[in-house]
Coordinates of C-alpha atoms in Angstrom, one line a residue:
X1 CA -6.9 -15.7 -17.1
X2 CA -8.4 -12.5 -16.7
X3 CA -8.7 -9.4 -18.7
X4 CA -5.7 -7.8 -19.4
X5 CA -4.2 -4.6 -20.2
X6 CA -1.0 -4.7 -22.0
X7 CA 2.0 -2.4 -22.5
X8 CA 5.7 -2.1 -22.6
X9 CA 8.4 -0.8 -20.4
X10 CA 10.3 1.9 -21.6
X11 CA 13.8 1.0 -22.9
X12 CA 16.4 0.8 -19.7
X13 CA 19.1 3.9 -19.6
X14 CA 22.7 2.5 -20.6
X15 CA 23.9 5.3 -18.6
X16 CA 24.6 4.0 -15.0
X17 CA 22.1 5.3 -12.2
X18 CA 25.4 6.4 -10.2
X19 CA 26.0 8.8 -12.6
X20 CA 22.4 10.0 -14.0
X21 CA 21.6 10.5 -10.6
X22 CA 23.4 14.1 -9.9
X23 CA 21.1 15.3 -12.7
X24 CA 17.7 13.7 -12.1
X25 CA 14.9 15.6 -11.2
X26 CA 14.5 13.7 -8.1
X27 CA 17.8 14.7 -6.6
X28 CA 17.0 18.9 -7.5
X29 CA 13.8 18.6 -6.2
X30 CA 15.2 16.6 -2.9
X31 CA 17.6 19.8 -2.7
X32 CA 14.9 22.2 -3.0
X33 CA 13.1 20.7 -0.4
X34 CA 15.8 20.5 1.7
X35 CA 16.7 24.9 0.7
X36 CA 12.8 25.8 1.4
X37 CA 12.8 24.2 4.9
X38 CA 15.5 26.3 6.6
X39 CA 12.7 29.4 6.5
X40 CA 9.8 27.4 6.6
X41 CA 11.0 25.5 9.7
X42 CA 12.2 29.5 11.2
X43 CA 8.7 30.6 10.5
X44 CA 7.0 27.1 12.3
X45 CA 9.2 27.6 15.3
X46 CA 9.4 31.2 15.9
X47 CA 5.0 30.8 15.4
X48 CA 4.4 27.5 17.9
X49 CA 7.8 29.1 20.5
X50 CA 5.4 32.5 20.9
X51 CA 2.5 31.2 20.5
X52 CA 2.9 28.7 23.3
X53 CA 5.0 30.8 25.3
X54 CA 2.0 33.4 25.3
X55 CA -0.6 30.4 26.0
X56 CA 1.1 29.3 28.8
X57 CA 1.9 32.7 30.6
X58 CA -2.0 33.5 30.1
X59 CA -2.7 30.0 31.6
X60 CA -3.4 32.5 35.1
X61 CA -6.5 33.8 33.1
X62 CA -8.9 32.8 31.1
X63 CA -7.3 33.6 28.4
X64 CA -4.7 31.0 28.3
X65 CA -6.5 28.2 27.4
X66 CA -7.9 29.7 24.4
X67 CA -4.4 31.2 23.0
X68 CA -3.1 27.7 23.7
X69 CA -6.0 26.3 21.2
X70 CA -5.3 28.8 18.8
X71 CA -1.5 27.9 18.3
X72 CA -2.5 24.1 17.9
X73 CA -4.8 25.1 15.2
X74 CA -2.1 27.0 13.7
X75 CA 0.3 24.8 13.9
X76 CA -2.3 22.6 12.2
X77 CA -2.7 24.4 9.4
X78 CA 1.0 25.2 9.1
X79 CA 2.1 21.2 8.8
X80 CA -0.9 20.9 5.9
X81 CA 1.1 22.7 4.0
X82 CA 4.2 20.8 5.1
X83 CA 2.0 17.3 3.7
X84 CA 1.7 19.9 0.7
X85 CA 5.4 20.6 0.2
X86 CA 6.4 16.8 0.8
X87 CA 4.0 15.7 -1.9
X88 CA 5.2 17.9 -4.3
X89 CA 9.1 17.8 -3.7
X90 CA 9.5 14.4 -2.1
X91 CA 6.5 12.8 -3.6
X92 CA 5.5 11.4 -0.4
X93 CA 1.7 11.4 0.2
X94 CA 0.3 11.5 3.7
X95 CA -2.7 11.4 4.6
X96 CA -5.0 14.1 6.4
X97 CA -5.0 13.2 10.1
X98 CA -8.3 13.0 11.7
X99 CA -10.2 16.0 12.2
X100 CA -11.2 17.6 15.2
X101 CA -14.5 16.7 16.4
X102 CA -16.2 18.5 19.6
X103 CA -18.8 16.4 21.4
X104 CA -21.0 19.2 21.0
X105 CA -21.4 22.8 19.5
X106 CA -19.7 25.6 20.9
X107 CA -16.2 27.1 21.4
X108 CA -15.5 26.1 24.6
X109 CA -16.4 22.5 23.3
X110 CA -14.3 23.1 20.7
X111 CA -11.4 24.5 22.9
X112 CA -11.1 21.1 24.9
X113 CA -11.5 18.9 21.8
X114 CA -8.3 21.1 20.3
X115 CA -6.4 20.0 23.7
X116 CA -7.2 16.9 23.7
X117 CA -6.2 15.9 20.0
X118 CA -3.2 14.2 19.8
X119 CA -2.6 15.2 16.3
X120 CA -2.8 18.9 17.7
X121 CA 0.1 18.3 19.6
X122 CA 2.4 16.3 17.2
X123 CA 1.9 19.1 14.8
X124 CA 3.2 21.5 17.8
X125 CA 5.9 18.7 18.1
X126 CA 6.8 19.0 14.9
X127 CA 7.1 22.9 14.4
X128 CA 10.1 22.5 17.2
X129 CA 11.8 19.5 16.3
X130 CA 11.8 20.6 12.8
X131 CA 13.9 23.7 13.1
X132 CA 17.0 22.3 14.4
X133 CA 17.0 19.4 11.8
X134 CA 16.2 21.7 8.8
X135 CA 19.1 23.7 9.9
X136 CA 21.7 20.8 9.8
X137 CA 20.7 19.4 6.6
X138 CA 20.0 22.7 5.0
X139 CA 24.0 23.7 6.0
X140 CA 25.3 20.7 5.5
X141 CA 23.4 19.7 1.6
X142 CA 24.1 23.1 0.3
X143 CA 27.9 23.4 1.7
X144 CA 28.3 19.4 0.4
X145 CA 26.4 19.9 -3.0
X146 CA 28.2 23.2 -3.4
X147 CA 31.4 22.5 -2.9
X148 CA 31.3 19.4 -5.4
X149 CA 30.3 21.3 -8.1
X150 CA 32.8 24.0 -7.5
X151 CA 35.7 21.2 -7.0
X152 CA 34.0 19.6 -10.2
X153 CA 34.6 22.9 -12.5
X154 CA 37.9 23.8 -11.0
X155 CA 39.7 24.2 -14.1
X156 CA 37.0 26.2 -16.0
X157 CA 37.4 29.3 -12.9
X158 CA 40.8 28.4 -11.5
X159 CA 41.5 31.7 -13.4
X160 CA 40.2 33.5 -11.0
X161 CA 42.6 33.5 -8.1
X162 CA 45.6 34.9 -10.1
X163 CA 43.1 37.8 -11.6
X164 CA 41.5 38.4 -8.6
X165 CA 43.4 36.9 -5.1
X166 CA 46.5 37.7 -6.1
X167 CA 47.8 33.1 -5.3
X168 CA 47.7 30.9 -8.3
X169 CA 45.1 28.3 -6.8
X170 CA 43.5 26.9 -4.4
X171 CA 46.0 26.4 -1.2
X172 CA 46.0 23.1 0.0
X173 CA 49.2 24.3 2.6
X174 CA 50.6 27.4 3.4
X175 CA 53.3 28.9 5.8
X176 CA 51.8 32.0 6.7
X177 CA 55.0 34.0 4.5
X178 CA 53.6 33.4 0.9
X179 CA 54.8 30.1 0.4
X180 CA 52.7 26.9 0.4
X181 CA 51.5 24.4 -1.8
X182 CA 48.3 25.4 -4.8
X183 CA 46.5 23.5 -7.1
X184 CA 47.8 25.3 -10.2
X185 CA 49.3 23.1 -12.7
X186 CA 47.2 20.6 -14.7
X187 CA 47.8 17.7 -12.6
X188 CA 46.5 19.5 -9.4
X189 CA 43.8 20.7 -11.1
X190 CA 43.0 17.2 -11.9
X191 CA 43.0 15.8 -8.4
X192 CA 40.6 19.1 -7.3
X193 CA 38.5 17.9 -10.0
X194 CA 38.5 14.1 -9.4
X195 CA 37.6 15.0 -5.7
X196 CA 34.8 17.2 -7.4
X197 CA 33.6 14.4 -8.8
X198 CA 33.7 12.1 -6.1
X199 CA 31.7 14.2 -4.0
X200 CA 28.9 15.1 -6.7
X201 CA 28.1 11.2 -7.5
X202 CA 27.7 11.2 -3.7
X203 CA 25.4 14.0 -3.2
X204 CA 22.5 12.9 -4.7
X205 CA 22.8 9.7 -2.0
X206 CA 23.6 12.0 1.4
X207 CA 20.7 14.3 0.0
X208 CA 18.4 11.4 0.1
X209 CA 19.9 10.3 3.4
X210 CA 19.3 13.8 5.0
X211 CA 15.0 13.9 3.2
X212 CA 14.6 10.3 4.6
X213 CA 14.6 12.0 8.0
X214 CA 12.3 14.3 6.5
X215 CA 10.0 11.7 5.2
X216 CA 9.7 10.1 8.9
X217 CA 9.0 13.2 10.6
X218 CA 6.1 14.3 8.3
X219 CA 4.7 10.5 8.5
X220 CA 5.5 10.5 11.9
X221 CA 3.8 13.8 13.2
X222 CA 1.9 15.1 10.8
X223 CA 0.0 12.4 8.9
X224 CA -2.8 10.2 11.1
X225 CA -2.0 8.1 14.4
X226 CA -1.6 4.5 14.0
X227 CA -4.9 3.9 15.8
X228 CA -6.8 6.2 13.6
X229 CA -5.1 4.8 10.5
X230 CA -5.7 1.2 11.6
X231 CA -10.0 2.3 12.9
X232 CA -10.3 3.8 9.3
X233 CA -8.7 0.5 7.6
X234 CA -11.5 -2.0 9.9
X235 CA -14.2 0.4 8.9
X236 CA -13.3 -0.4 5.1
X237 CA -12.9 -4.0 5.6
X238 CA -16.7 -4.2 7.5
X239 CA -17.9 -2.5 4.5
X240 CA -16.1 -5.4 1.9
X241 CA -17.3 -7.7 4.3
X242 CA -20.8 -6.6 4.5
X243 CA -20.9 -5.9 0.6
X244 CA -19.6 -9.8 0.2
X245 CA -21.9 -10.9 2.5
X246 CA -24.9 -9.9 0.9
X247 CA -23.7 -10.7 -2.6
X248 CA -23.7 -14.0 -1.0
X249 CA -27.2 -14.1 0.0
X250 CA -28.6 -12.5 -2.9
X251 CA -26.7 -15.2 -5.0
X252 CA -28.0 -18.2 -2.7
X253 CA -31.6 -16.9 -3.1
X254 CA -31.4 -16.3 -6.7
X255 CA -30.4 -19.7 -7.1
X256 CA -32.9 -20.7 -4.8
X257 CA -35.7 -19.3 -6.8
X258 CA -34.7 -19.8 -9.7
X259 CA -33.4 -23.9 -9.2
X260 CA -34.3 -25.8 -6.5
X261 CA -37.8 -24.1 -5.8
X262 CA -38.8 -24.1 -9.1
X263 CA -38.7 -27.2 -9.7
X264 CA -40.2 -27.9 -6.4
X265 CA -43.4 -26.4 -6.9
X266 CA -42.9 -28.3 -11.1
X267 CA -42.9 -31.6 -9.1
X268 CA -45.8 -30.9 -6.5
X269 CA -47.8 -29.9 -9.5
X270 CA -46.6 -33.1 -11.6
X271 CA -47.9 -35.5 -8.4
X272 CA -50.8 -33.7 -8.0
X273 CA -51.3 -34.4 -12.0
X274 CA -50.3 -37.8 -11.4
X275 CA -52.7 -38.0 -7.9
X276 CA -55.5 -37.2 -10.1
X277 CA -55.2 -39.5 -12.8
X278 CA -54.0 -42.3 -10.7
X279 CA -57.9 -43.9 -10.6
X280 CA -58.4 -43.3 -14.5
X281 CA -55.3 -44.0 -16.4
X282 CA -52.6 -45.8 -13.7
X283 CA -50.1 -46.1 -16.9
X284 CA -50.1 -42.3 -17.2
X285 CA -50.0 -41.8 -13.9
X286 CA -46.9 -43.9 -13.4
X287 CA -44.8 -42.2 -16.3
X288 CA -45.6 -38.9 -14.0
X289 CA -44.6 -40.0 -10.6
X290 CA -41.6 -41.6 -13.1
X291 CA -40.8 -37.9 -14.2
X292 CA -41.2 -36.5 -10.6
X293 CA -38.7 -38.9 -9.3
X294 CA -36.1 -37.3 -12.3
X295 CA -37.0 -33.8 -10.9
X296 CA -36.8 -34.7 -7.2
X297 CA -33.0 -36.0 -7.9
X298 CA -32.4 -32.8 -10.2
X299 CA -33.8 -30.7 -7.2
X300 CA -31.5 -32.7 -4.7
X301 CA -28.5 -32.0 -6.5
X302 CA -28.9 -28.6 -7.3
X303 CA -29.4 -28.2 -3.4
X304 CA -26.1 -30.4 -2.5
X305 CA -24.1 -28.1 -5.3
X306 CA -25.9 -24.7 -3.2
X307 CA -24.9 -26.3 0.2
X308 CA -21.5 -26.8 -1.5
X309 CA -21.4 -23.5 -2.3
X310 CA -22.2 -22.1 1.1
X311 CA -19.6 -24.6 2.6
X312 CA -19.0 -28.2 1.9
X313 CA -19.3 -31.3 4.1
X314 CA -16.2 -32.6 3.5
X315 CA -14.1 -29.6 4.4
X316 CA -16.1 -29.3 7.8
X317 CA -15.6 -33.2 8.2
X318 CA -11.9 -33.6 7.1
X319 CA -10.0 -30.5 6.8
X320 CA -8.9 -28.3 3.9
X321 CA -6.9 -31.3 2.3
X322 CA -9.7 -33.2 1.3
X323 CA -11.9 -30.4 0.3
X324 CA -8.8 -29.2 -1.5
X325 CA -8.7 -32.8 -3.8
X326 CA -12.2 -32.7 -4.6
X327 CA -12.5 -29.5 -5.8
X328 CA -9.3 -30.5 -8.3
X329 CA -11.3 -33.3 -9.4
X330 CA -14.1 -31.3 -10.3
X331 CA -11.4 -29.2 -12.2
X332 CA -11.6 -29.2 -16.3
X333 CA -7.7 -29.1 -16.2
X334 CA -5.4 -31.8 -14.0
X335 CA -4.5 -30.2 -10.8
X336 CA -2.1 -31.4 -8.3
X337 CA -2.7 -31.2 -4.9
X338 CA -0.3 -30.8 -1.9
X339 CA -0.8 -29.5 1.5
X340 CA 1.4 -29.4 4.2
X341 CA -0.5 -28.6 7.7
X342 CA 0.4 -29.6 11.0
X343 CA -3.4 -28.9 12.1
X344 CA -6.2 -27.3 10.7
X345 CA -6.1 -23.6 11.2
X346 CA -9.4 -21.4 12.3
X347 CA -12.8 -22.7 10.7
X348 CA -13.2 -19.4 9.0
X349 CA -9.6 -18.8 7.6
X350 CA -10.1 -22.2 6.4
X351 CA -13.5 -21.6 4.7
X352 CA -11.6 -18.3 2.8
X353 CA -8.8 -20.5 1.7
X354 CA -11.4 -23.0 0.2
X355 CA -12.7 -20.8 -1.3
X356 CA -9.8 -18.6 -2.4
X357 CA -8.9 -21.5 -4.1
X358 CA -12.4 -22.5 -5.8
X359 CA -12.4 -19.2 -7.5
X360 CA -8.8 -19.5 -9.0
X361 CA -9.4 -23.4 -10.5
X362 CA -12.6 -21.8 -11.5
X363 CA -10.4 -18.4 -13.8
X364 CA -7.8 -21.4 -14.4
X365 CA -10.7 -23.5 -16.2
X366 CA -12.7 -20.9 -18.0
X367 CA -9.5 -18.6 -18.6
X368 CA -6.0 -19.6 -18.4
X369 CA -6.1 -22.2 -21.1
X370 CA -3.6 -24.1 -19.2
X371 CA -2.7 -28.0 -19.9
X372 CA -2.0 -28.6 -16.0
X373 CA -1.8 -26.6 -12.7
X374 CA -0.9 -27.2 -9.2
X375 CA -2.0 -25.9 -5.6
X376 CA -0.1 -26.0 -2.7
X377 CA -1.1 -24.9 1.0
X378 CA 1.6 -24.8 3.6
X379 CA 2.1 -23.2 7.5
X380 CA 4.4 -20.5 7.7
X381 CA 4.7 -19.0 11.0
X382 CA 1.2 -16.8 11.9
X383 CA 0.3 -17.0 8.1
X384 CA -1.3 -19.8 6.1
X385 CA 0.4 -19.7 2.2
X386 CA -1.8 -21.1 -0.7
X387 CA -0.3 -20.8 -4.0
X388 CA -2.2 -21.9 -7.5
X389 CA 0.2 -21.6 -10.2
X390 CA -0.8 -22.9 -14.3
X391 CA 0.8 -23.1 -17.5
X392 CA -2.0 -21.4 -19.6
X393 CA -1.7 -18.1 -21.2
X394 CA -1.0 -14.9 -18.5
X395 CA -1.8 -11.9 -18.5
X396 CA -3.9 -12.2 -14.9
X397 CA -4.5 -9.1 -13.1
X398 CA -6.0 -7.2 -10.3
X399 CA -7.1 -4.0 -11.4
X400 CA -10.7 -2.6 -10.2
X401 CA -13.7 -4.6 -11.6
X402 CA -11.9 -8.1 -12.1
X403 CA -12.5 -11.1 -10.8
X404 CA -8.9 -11.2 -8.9
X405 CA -9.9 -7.4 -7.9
X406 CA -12.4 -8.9 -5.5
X407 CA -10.7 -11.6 -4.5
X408 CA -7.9 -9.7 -3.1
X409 CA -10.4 -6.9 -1.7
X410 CA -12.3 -10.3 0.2
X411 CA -8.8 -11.4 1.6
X412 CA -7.4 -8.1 2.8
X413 CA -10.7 -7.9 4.7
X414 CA -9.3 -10.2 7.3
X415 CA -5.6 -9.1 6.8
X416 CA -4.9 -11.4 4.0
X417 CA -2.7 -10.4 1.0
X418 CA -3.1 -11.4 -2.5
X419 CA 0.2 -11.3 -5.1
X420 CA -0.3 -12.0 -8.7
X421 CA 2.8 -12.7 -10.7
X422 CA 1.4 -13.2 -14.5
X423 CA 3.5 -12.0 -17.3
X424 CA 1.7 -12.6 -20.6
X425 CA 2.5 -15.8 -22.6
X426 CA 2.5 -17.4 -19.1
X427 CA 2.9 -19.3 -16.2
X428 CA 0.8 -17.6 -13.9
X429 CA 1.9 -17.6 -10.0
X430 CA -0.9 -16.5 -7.6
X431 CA -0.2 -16.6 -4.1
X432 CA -2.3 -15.9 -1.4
X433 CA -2.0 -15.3 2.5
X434 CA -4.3 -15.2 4.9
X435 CA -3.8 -15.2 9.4
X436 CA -3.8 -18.2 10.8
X437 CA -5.3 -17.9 13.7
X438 CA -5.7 -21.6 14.7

């Protein structure tokens, strides 16, 4: 349907996941993150505990308020590098918070707007909730990971108690007089190992357990507030909105211009032609108002396919259904048509779904090289679902610069999602969802 770039996946491991995963790179560098933040979290809490702790005993001079600014800030800068270490270890990527902004120059304006940023505090937050959770799951990975392996490879230094301990192996039980039970003979070694074993396919899952409480705490605390994160996201839609809009307009006054207006002024210059030579030659002058009647229904046509454009009649006058049929008929390939809609949802949700759908038939005809395709439109809950599917060729996508690009940067303007299931060779599946807000 739409320009395509192909590849090909890389040939699937035959080795299960269960046991690749002890010696992935993702599970060592889990570990690593989970080693480094034992002293990093010491050095974040023993900073914001004196830090804060000298603020607040200053707070009885002028001072205070000042030290107190000083330890957000650092505590800022400290959990930058935390974002740091989580992209590069955990390969989560969090965004900067927002910045801090004083209303106006100078330090004491910079002082309040320090105390008054939320994301100064959560990053204070953080540098003490942090320290007692890096100590748990730096004890508990290392002491779990460690004593896997060393179960694991029980057989290869089992030689080591009789050389060195003086007791043939490990001592499962013991009476305090020498005698007890050890894992010394084959078999026992075989059970220490099995257990070894065991626990090693398992690390790589309570590893990821443990930096999954990582990963909340950094997206938590450290990475933009909701509110910020959902201002930023509205500021980008108004832009896609804006940018659409005046596409739009430009579009509709091109077309203006270069259609219905010209031949506009074509025909008043044909009956003013025709006006003039009405009194000398009435014969020629009929074959001219003839011709201006052809360009007056050319003109009005073009101007019903503009005001179609900007939005039709007949889905103002009957609802998304109807308009949804006629635009199939107009369709080079046979669509079927179904929608199922208790009532009609918001007039401009419906106006996007229109035209959602005009712009898909449209890639289906000039694109897909499909024999038949189908749209349907139903109600789900507080989203309306319109899915266009065709048998034609594949290979559909929305990567910057295509047509579906747009599309799905137009519907996620209004919190609308876009999903594009087209493997090459065919069918394409492209569903679309958009708030209903009836």
């Amino acid at each position: 349907m739409m320009d395509t770039t192909y590849g090909h996946r890389p040939p699937a491991s035959r080795v299960p996941t269960a046991l690749r995963a002890p010696f992935s790179g993702r599970t060592w560098r889990e570990l690593l993150y989970l080693v480094l933040s034992l002293p990093v979290s010491v050095v974040m809490f023993g900073y914001a505990v004196t830090m804060i702790s000298v603020g607040a005993g200053l707070l009885v001079t002028f001072l205070g308020i000042p030290v107190l600014a000083i330890a957000l800030v650092g505590c800022r800068g400290m959990g930058a590098l935390e974002r740091v270490r989580a992209r590069t270890l955990l390969e989560l990527d969090v965004d900067r918070p927002e910045p801090i902004l004083p209303a106006k120059p100078g330090f004491l304006s910079w002082v309040g707007a320090v105390l008054k940023s939320g994301v100064s505090w959560r990053h204070l937050l953080y540098s003490i909730l942090h320290f007692p959770w890096a100590l748990f799951a730096f004890c508990f990975s290392v002491t779990f990971w460690s004593v896997g392996w060393s179960l694991l490879l029980y057989p290869v230094w089992q030689w080591t108690f009789p050389a060195y301990l003086d007791q043939p192996g490990i001592q499962m039980w013991g009476n305090g007089h020498g005698d007890g039970i050890y894992l010394d003979t084959p078999a026992g070694m075989a059970v220490a190992s099995t257990a070894g074993l065991l626990i090693v396919l398992a690390g790589p899952w309570v590893i990821r357990g443990l930096t999954h409480v990582d990963r909340v705490l950094v997206y938590g605390l450290l990475g933009p507030s909701p509110l910020a994160t959902r201002v930023s996201e509205l500021e980008t839609d108004r832009g896609v909105v804006v940018d659409t809009a005046a596409a739009d307009l430009r579009r509709i006054e091109r077309d203006l211009h270069d259609g219905a207006q010209a031949r506009l002024v074509s025909l008043a210059m044909d009956l003013g032609l025709a006006k003039e030579k009405l009194a000398e030659d009435p014969q020629a002058a009929a074959k001219m108002v003839d011709e201006a009647h052809g360009e007056v229904k050319t003109a009005l046509q073009e101007l019903r396919d503009l005001a179609r454009g900007i939005h039709p009649a007949i889905l103002t006058d009957r609802g998304l259904g109807p308009a949804l049929s006629a635009l199939a008929a107009r369709c080079t390939v046979p669509v079927k048509v179904a929608v199922d809609l208790d009532r009609r949802p918001a007039a401009a949700i419906e106006g996007i779904a229109y035209f959602t759908v005009s712009e898909l038939l449209q890639n289906v005809s000039k694109h897909a090289r499909a024999s038949a395709a189908t749209v349907d439109v139903w109600h789900a809950g507080d989203r309306i679902m319109v899915l266009v599917t065709d048998n034609g060729q594949g290979g559909a996508t929305t990567e910057a610069g295509s047509g579906l690009g747009g599309l799905a940067e137009r519907l996620d303007s209004v919190d609308g999602l876009l999903v594009v299931d087209s493997p090459v060779g065919g069918p394409t599946s492209i569903t679309a969802e958009l708030p209903w807000r009836g």
